[in-house]
Tab-separated table of C-alpha atoms in Angstrom:
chain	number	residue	atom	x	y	z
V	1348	UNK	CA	-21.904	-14.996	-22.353
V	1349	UNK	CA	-21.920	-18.423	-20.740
V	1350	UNK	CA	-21.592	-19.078	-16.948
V	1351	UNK	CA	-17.882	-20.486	-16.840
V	1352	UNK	CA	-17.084	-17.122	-18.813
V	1353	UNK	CA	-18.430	-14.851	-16.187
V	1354	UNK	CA	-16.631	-17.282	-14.153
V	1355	UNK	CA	-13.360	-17.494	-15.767
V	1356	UNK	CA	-13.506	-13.286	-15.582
V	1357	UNK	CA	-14.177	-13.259	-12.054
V	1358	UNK	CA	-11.361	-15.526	-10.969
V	1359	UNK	CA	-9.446	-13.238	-13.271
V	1360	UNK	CA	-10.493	-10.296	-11.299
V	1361	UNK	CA	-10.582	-11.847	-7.916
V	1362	UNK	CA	-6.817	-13.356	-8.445
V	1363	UNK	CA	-5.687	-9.865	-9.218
V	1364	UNK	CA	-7.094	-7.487	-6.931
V	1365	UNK	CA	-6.020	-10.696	-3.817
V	1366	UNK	CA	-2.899	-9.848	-4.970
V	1367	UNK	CA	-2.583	-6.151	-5.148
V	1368	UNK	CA	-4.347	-6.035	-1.519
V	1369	UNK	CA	-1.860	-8.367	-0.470
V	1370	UNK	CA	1.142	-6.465	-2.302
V	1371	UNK	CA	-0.178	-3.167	-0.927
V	1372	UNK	CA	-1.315	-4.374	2.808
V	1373	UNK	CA	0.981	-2.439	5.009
V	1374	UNK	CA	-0.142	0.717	2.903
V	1375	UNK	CA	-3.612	0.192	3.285
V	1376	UNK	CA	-3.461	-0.551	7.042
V	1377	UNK	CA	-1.761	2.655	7.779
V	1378	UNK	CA	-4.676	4.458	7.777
V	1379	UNK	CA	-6.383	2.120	10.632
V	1380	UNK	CA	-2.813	1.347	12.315
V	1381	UNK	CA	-2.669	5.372	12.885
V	1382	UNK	CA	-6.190	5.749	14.768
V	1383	UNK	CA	-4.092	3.581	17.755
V	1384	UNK	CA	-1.113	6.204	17.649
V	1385	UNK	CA	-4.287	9.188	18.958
V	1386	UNK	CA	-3.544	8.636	22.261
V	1387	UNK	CA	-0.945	11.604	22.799
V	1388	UNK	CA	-3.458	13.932	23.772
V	1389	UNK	CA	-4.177	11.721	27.005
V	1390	UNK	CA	-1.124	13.580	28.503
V	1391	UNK	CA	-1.274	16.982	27.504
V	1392	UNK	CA	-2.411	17.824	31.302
V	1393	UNK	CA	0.606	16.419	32.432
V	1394	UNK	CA	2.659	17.580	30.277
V	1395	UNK	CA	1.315	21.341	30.694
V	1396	UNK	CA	1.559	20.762	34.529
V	1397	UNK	CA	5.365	19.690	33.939
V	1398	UNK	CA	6.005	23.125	31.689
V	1399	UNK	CA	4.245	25.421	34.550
V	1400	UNK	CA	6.616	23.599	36.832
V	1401	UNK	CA	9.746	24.206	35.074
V	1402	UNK	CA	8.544	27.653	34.276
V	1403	UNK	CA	7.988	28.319	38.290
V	1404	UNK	CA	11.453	26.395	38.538
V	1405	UNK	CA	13.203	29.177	36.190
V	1406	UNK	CA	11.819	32.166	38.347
V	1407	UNK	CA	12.915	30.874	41.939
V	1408	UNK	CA	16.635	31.543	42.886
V	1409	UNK	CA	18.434	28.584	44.238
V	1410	UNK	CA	20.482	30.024	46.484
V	1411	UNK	CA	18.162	32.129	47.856
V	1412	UNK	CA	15.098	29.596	47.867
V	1413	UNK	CA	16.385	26.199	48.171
V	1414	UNK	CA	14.196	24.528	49.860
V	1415	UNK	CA	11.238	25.652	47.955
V	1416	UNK	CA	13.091	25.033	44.999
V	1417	UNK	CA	14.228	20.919	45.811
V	1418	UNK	CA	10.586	20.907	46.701
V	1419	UNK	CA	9.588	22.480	43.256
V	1420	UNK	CA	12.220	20.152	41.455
V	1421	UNK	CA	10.877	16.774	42.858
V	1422	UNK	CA	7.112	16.892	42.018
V	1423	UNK	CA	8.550	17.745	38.379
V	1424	UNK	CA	10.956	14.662	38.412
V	1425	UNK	CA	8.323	12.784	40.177
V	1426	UNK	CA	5.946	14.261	37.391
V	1427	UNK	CA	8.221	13.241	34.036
V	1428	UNK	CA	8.899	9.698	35.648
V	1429	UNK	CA	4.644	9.408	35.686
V	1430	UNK	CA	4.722	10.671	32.097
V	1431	UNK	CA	7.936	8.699	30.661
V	1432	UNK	CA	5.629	5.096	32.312
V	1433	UNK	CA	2.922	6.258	30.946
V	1434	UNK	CA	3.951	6.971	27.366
V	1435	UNK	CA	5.708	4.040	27.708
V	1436	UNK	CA	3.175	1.906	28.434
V	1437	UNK	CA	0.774	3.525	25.597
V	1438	UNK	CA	3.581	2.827	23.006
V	1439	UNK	CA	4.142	-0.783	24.267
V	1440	UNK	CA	0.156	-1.507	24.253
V	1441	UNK	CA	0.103	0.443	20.830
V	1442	UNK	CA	2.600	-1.450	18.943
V	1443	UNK	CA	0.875	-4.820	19.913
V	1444	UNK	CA	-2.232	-4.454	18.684
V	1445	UNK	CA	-0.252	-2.884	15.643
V	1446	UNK	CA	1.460	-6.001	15.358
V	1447	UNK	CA	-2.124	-7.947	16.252
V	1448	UNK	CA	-3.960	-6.204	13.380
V	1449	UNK	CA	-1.021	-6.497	10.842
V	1450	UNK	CA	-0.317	-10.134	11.751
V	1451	UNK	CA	-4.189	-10.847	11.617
V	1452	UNK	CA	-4.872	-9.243	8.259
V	1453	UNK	CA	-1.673	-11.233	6.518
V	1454	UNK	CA	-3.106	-14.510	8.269
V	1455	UNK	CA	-6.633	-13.675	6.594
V	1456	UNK	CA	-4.837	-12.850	3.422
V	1457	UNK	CA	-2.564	-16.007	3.622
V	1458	UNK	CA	-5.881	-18.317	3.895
V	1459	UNK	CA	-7.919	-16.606	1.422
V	1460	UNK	CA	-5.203	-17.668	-0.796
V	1461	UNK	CA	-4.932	-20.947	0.024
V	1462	UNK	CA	-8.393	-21.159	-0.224
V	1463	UNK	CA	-8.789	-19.669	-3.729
V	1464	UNK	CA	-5.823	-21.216	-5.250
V	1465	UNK	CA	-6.559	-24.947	-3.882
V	1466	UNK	CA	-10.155	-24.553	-5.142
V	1467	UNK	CA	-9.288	-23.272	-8.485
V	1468	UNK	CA	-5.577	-24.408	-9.189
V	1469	UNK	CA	-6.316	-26.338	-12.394
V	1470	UNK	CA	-9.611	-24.077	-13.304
V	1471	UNK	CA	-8.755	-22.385	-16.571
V	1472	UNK	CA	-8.981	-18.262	-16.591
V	1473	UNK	CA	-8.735	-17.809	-20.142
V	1474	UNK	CA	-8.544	-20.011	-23.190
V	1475	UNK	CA	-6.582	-18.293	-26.045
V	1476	UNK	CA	-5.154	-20.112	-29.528
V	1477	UNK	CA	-2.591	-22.436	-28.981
V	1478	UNK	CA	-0.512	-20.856	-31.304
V	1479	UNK	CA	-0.073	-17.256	-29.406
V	1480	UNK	CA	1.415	-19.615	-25.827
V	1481	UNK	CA	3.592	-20.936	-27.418
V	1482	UNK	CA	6.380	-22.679	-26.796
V	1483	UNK	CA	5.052	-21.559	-22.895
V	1484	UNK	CA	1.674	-23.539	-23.715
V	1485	UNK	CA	2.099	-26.388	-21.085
V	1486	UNK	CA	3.819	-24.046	-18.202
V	1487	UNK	CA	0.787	-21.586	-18.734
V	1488	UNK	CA	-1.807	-24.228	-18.288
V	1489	UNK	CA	-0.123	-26.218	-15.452
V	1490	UNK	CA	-1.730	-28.172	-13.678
V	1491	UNK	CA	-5.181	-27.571	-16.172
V	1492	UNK	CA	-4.656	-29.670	-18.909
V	1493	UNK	CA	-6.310	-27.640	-21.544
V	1494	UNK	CA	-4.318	-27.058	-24.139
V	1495	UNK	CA	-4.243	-23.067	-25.177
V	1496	UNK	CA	-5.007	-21.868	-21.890
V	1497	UNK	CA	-4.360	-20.339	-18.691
V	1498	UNK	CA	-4.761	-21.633	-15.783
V	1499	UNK	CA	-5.826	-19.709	-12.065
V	1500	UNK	CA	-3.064	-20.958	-10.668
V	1501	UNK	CA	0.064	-19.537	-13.450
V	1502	UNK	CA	-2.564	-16.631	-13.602
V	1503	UNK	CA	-2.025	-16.066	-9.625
V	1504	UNK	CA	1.666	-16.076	-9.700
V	1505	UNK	CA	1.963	-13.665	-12.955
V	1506	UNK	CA	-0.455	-11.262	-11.447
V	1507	UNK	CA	1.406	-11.230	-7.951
V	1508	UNK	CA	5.080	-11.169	-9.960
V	1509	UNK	CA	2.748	-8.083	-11.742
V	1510	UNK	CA	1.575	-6.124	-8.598
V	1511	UNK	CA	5.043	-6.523	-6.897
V	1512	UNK	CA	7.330	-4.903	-9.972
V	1513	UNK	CA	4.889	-2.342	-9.522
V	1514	UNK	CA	5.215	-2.014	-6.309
V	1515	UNK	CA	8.795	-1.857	-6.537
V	1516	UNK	CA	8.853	0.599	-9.243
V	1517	UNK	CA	6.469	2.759	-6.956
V	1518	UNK	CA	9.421	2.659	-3.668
């Protein structure tokens, strides 16, 4: 096998695995997106204070106990305000690195395929007879101008047309 074979197969490869990553993103950062949604546990003690107050809140008679009671019912609206802020604030800081990690792996994606297709646009990927392309012979090869073959760049967009059908027939 010569070098620009192995070559020609790796920017085969490389071309279509970019673009299933890149199809498939948001499902593969799920997993790592989820690790920052963890944080609920940080409030259980609150939260198990706030059900031992309502349950000490059931038992007292409000007629009979009412000052004991208003005292009883403002440490547990005092209480859920502290936990409403802070879930809030967990969800707010959550969601933006959410949106930092998603917006930072498309931006990485977005480059590397830049890079790879302004590097390689008019490489060839495959050479086959001229008589199996076409009447599609010159589109295939644009902007290589070997005749009979396929070039990284028509090779890029038919693999990402690929990988998004299949996508789409996966939804």
């Amino acid at each position: 096998m010569k070098e620009d074979d192995s070559l020609n197969i790796t920017l085969l490869l490389i071309g279509f695995f970019i673009n299933l990553v890149n199809v498939f993103l948001s499902h593969l950062l799920k997993p790592v997106l989820s690790a920052f949604n963890k944080n609920k546990e940080k409030f259980n003690d609150l939260r198990e204070e706030i059900a031992e107050l309502k349950f000490n809140l059931s038992k007292i008679s409000v007629v009979d106990e009412f000052a004991k009671f208003a005292r009883l019912q403002r440490s547990l609206n005092t209480l859920q305000t502290k936990l409403n802020d802070g879930v809030k604030a967990e969800e707010s800081s959550s969601v933006k690195i959410q949106m930092i990690i998603s917006y930072s792996a498309r931006v990485v994606m977005s480059l590397l395929i830049c890079l790879l297709l302004w590097s390689y646009r008019s490489t060839p990927i495959i050479t086959l007879p001229l008589q199996w392309l076409q009447p599609f012979s010159f589109i295939l090869s644009w902007p290589s101008s070997s005749p009979g073959a396929v070039s990284f760049l028509m090779w890029f967009i038919t693999s990402r047309v690929t990988c998004e059908a299949f996508a789409g027939y996966l939804k």
